[in-house]
XYZ file of C-alpha atoms in Angstrom:
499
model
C 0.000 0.000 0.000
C 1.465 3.293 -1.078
C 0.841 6.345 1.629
C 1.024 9.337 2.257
C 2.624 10.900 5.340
C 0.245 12.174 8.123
C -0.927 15.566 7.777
C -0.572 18.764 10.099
C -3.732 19.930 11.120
C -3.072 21.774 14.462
C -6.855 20.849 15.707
C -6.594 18.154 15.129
C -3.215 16.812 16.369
C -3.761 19.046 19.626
C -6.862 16.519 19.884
C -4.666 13.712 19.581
C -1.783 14.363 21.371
C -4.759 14.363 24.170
C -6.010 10.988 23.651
C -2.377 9.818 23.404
C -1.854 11.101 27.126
C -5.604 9.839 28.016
C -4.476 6.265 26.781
C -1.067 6.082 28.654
C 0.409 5.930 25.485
C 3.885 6.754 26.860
C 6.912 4.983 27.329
C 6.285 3.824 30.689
C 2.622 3.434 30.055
C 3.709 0.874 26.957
C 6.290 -0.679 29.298
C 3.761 -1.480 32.470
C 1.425 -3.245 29.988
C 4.111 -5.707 28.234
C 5.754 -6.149 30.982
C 9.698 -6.806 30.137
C 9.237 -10.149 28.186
C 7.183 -8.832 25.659
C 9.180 -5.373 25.352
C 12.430 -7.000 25.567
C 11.099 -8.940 22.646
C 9.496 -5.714 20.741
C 13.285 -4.381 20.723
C 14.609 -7.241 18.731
C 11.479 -6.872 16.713
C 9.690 -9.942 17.650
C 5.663 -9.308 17.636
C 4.138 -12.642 19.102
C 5.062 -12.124 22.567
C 3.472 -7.889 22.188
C 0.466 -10.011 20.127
C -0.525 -11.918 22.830
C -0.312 -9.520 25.340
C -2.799 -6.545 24.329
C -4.985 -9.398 22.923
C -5.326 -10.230 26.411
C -6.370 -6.988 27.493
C -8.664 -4.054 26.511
C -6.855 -1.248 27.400
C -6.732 1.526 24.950
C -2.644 1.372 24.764
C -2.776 -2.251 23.931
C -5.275 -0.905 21.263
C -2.500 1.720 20.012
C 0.161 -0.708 20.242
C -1.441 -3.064 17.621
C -2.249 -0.429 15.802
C 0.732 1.531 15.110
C 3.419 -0.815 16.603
C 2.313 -4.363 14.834
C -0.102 -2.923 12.012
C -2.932 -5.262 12.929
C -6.425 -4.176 12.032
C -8.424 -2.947 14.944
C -12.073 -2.767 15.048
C -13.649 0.620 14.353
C -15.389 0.423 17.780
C -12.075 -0.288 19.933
C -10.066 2.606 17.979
C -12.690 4.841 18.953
C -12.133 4.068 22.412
C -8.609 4.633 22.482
C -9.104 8.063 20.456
C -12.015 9.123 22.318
C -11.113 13.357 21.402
C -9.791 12.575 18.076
C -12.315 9.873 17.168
C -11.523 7.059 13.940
C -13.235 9.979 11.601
C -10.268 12.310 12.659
C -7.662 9.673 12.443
C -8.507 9.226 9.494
C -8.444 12.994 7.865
C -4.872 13.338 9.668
C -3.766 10.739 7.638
C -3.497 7.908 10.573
C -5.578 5.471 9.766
C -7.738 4.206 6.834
C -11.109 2.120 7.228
C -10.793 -1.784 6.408
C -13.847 -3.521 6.276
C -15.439 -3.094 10.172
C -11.878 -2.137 11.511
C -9.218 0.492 10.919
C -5.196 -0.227 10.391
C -2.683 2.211 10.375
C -0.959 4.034 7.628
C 2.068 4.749 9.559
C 4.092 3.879 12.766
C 3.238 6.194 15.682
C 4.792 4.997 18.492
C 6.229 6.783 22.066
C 9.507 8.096 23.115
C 10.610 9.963 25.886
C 14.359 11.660 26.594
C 15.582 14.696 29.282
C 12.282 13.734 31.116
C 9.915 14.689 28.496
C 7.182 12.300 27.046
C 7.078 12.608 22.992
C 5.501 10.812 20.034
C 7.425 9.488 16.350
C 5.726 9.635 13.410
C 7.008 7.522 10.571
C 6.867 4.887 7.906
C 5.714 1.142 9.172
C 9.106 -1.055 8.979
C 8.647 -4.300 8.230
C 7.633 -5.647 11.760
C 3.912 -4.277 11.062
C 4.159 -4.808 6.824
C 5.793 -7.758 6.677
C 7.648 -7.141 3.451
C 10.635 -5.326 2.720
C 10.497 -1.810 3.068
C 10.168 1.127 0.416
C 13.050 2.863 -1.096
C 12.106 6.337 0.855
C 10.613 4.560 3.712
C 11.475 6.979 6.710
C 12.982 5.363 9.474
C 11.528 5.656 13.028
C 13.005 4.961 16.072
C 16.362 3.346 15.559
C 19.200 2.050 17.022
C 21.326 4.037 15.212
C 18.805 7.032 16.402
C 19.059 5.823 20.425
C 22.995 5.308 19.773
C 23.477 9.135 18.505
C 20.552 10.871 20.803
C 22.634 9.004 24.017
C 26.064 10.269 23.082
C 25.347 13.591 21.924
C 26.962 16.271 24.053
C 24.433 18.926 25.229
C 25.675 22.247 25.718
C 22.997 24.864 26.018
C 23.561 26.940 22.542
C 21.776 29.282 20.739
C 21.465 27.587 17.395
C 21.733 23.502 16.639
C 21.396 21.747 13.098
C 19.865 18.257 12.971
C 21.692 17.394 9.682
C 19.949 14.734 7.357
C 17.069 14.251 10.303
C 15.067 11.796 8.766
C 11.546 12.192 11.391
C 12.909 14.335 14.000
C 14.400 12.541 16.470
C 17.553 14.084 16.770
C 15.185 17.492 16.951
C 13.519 16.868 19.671
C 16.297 16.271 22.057
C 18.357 19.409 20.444
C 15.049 21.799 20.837
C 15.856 20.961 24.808
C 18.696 22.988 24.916
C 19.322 25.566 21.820
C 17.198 28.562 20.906
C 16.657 27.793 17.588
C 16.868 24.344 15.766
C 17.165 23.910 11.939
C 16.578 20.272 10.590
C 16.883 19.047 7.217
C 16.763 16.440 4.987
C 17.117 15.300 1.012
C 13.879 13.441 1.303
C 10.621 15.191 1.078
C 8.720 12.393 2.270
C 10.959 12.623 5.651
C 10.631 16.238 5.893
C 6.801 15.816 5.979
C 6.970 13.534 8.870
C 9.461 15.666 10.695
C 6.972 18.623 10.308
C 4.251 16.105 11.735
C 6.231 15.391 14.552
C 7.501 18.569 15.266
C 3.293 20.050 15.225
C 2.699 16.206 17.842
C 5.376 17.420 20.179
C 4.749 20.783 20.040
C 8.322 21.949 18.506
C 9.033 24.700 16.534
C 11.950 23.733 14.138
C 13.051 25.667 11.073
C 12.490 22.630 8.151
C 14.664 23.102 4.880
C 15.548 20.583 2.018
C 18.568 20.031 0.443
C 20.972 17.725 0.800
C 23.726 17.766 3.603
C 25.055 20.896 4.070
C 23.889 23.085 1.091
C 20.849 24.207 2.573
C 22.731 25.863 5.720
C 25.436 27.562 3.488
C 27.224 30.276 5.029
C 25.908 29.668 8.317
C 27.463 28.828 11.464
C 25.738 26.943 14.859
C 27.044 26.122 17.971
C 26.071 22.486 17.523
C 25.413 19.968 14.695
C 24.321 16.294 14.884
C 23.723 14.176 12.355
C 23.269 10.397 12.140
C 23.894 10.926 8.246
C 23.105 8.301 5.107
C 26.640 6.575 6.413
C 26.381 2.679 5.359
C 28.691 1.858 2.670
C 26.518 0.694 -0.423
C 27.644 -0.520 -3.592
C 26.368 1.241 -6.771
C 26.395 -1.577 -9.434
C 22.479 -1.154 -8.744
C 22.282 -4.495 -7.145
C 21.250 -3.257 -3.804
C 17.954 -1.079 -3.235
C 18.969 2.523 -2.592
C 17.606 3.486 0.209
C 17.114 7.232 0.928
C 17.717 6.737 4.563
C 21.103 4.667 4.942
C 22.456 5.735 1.465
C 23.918 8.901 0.538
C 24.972 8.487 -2.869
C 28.448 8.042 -2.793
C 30.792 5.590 -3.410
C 32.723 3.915 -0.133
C 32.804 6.274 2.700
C 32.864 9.319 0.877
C 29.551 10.685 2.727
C 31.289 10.718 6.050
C 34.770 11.377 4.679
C 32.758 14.895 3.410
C 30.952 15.681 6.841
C 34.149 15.578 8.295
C 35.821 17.749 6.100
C 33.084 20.658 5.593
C 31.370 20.655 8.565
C 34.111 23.076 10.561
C 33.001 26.072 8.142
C 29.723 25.628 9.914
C 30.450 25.969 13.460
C 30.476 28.695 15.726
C 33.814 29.241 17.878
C 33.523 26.712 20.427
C 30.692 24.594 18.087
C 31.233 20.948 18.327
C 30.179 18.880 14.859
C 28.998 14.783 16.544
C 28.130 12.299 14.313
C 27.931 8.886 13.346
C 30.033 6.957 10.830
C 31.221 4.258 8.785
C 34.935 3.854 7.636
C 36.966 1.469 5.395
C 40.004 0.339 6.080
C 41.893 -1.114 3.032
C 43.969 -4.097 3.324
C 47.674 -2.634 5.107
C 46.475 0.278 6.587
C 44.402 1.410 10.239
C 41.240 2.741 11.266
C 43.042 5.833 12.230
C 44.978 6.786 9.097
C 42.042 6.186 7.480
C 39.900 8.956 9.719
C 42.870 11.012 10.418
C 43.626 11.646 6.807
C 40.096 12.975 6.862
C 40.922 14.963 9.739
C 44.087 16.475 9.070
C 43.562 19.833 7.153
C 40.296 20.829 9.158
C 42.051 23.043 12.110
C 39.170 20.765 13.866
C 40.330 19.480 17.296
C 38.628 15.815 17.108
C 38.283 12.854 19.013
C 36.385 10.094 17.272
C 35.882 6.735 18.944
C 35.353 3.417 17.814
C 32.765 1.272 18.678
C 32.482 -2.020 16.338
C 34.457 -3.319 13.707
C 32.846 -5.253 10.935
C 34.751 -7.637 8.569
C 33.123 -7.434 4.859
C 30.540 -10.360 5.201
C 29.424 -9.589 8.376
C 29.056 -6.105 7.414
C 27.529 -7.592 3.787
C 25.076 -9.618 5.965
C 23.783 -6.525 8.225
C 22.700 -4.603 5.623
C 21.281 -6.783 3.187
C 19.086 -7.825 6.260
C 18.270 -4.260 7.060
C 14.499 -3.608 5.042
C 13.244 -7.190 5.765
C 15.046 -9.385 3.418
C 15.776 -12.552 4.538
C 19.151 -14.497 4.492
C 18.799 -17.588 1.595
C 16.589 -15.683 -0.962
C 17.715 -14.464 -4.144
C 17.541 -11.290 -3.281
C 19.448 -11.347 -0.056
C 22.593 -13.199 -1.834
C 22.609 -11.108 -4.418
C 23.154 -7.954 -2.271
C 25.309 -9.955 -0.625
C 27.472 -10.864 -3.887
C 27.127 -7.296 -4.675
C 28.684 -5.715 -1.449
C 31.430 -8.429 -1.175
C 32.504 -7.648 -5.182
C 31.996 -3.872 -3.746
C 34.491 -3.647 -1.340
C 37.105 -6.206 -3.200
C 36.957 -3.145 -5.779
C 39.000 -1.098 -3.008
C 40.942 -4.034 -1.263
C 38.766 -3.321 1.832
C 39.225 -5.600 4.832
C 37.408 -4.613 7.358
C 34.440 -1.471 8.331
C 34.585 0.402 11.387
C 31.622 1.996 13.025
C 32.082 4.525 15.363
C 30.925 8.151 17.200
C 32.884 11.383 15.828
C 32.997 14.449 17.924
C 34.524 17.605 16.265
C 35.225 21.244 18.218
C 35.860 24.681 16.557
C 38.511 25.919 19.094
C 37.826 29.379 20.677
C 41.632 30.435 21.168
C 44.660 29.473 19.143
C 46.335 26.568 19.816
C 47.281 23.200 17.860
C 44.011 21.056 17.540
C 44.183 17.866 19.292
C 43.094 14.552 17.784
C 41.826 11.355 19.817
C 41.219 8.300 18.047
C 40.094 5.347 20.570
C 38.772 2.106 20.255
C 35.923 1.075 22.959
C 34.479 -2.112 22.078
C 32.951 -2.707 25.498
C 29.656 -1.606 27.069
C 29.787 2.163 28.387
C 27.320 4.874 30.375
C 24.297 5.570 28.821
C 23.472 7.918 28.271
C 26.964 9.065 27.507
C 26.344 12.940 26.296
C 27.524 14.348 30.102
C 30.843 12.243 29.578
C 31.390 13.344 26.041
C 30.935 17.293 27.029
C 33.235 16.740 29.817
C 35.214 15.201 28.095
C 35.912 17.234 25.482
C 36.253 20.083 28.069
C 39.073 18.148 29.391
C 40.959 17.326 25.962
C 40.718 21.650 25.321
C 41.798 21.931 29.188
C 44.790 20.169 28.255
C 45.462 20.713 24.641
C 45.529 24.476 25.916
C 47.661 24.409 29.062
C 51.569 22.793 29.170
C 53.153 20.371 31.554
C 53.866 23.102 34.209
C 50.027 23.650 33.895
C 49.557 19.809 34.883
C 52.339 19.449 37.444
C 51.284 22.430 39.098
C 47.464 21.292 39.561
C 46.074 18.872 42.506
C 44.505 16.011 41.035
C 41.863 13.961 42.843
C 40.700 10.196 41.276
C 37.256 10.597 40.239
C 34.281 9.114 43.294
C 33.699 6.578 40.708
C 37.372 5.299 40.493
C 38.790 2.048 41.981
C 41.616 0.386 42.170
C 42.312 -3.091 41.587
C 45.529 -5.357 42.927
C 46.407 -9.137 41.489
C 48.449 -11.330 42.984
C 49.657 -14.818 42.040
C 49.097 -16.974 45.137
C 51.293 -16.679 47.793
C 53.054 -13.197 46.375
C 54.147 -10.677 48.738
C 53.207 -7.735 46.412
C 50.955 -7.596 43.653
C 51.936 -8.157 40.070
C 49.219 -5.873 38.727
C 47.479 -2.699 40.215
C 44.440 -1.068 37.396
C 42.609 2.096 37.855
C 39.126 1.184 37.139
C 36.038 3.598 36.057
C 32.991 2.523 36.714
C 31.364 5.293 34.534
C 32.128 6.824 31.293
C 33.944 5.394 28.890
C 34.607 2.841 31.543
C 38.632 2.422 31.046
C 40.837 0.776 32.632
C 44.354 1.664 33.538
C 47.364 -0.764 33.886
C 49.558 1.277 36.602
C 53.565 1.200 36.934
C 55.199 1.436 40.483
C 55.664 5.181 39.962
C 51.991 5.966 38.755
C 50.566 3.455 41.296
C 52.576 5.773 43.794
C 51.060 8.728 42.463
C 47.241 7.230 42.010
C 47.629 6.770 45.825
C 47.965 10.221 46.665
C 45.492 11.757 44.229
C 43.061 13.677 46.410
C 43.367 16.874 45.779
C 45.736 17.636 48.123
C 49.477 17.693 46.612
C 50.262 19.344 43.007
C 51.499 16.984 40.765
C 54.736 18.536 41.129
C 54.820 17.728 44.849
C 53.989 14.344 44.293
C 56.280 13.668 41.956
C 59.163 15.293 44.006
C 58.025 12.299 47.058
C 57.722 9.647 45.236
C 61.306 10.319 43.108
C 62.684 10.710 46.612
C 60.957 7.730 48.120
C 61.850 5.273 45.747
C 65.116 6.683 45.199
C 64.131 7.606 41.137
C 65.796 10.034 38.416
C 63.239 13.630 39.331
C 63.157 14.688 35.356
C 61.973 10.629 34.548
C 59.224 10.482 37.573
C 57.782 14.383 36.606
C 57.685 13.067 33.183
C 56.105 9.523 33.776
C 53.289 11.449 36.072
C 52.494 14.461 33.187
C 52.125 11.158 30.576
C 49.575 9.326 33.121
C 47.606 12.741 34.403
C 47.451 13.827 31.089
C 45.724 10.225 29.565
C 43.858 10.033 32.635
C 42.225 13.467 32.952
C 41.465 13.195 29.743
C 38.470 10.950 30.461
C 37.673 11.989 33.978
C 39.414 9.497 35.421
C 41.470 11.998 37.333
C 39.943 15.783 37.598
């Protein structure tokens, strides 16, 4: 069925953002009625468990949930109920819903979502969950985990302008309209537009909306923040694979990231930070981190960009032929799969890397610093407080020199420990690790000297001081302890792990 997306009728959506409050259509309201089983299983986009659960039950979110979560027909009489303001005959003129025989079913997904305390509603296409058939090539993406991923790092300085750039329904909007003045979205994709207008009238947001792609409609303008979960997965153009608006940018490799990173700095403010999402090659003899620091070399940007998964080519082959509800074994899905393997051969790639870039227009001059990481493991969430203090840290110390740092009292962070092994029956321990337990959630292998040091880290002694002991104490060359401490305070501090 080919639809249209919902329309903005302020009466009418004021009508039905009521009912959607009346029902306890919310995040928590969804979660108290599946219980964790069933929204556990929603997440990995399993629908018998949610099916059998607001069958049992005649509460008007159950109602909602089929509707607009699974795409099951609802009778005419029970949608009523739920949209007791709005009523099926609204629904229906907004776009929502279209009569089938004595029920309704939905024309799109509207579904709940909540972030910085604040209860909200997504509009978009149905995925293939609630169709079950692949989706179209502009199908708008709803709530995502790429979406969840971006909205939970994002650093969140109050600003007076923020971009969401490429923002599909809004999502990224809504959190950014929390803490900027003014928010401009856009997006290639009319069809996404409309439902980011839709949402935007739901939630009560007042975004500016503009279409273009990436960063030509914004030219010549600067903001103090832009976030984008961009078109970044790597697609082959032999026209084997569907092209779909909302993962595919229309470049070759990782060219659409490769460009955000490289013309996004003429659109930030002094002090603007550019965070993003990304894919990267890596061809066969080189790193991750020439790869993205080729990119980022030129820019004057300071950067830190961290790594999160890496993907060989089948495994990244077999993600994305899956994504739009094809099905591993079909034609279809192996020839994708044929298509993106042949793809990256082309360029002699070996493996993909996924990952979280953060880029700052410095406010004073200085050399820019650059921090490429990997973190495979699990971290905070969200993670936007770390990432802002983080990068506070990296200018902190990018901006003042080793006197700066020795002359400073350090204290280990409340949510530091440290850790001591021993093989049985050792006097001493063979290893001693600074652990955080929040964060980024590193770990630090410590030497005698910096083990020393950790010890005394509360704020008390400068680094200078402490150095001057503990090169004393265990009888140590002054220059080679001072130096050994600025290395360690200035990796540490870096992520909060000292402060």
């Amino acid at each position: 069925m080919t639809t249209n997306p919902p329309r903005v009728d302020p009466a009418l959506i004021s009508a039905l953002r009521a009912d959607l409050h009346t029902s306890q259509f919310t995040v928590a309201g969804v979660l108290d009625l599946l219980g964790p089983m069933a929204a556990a299983a929603l997440d990995r986009e399993q629908a018998l468990p949610v099916q059998r659960v607001t069958a049992a039950t005649d509460a008007p979110c159950g109602t909602l949930i089929r509707l607009f979560t699974l795409g099951d027909p609802v009778d005419a009489a029970e949608a009523e109920r739920a949209l007791p303001t709005l009523g099926v005959e609204g629904a229906v003129a907004l776009g929502l819903l279209a009569p089938e025989g004595d029920g309704v079913v939905a024309l799109c997904d509207l579904r709940p979502y909540a972030g910085d305390d604040v209860d909200w509603w997504v509009a978009s296409d149905l995925d293939e969950l609630a169709t079950r058939r692949p989706v179209r090539q502009d199908h708008v993406l709803g709530i995502g985990g790429a979406s969840t991923t971006l909205a939970s790092w994002t650093p969140r300085p109050q600003v007076a302008r923020a971009l969401d750039l490429g923002t599909g329904c809004g999502v990224q909007a809504l959190h950014l309209a929390q803490h900027a003045d003014e928010v401009v979205v856009t997006d290639l994709s009319e069809r996404a537009l409309a439902f980011a207008r839709f949402n935007a009238a739901l939630d009560g947001a007042g975004w500016q909306v503009r279409s273009g792609s990436m960063l030509e409609p914004v030219e010549g303008e600067r903001f103090g923040l832009v976030v984008s979960n961009p078109p970044f997965v790597i697609t082959p153009r032999s026209g084997e694979v569907p092209l779909y608006e909302y993962r595919d940018g229309g470049a070759a490799g990782d060219a659409v990231v490769r460009d955000l990173v490289m013309g996004v700095g003429a659109h930030l403010e002094p002090g603007g930070i550019a965070h993003f999402l990304g894919n990267w090659e890596v061809p066969r003899g080189t790193t991750w981190t020439e790869r993205v620091g080729g990119w980022i070399e030129g820019t004057g940007l300071d950067a830190w960009v961290v790594q999160r998964e890496v993907q060989d080519p089948a495994e990244y082959a077999e993600t994305w032929a899956r994504d739009g509800g094809h099905h591993p074994g079909t034609a279809d899905f192996n020839r994708m799969y044929a298509a993106w393997l042949d793809d990256f051969e082309s360029r002699d790639v070996e493996a993909i890397g996924f990952g979280v870039v953060t880029l700052h227009r410095r406010e004073v001059e200085r050399a820019p610093f650059v921090d490429l990481m990997d973190v495979s493991w699990p971290v905070e969430s969200p993670m936007g407080p770390t990432v802002l203090a983080g990068l506070r840290a990296r200018c902190w110390l990018a901006e003042h020199d080793d006197d700066a740092v020795l002359d400073t009292s350090w204290s280990c962070a409340p949510d530091v420990h440290e850790e001591r092994h021993s093989l049985p029956g050792a006097e001493h321990p063979s290893v001693i690790v600074l652990r955080q337990g929040g964060g980024l959630r590193r770990h630090l292998t410590l030497t005698t000297v910096t083990a020393a040091f950790a010890s005394v880290c509360d704020g008390d002694l400068t680094a200078r001081a402490a150095a001057a002991a503990i090169s004393g104490l265990l009888d140590l060359d002054a220059d080679a302890v001072r130096d050994e401490i600025v290395a360690f305070v200035r990796d540490a501090a870096k992520d909060g792990i000292l402060r």
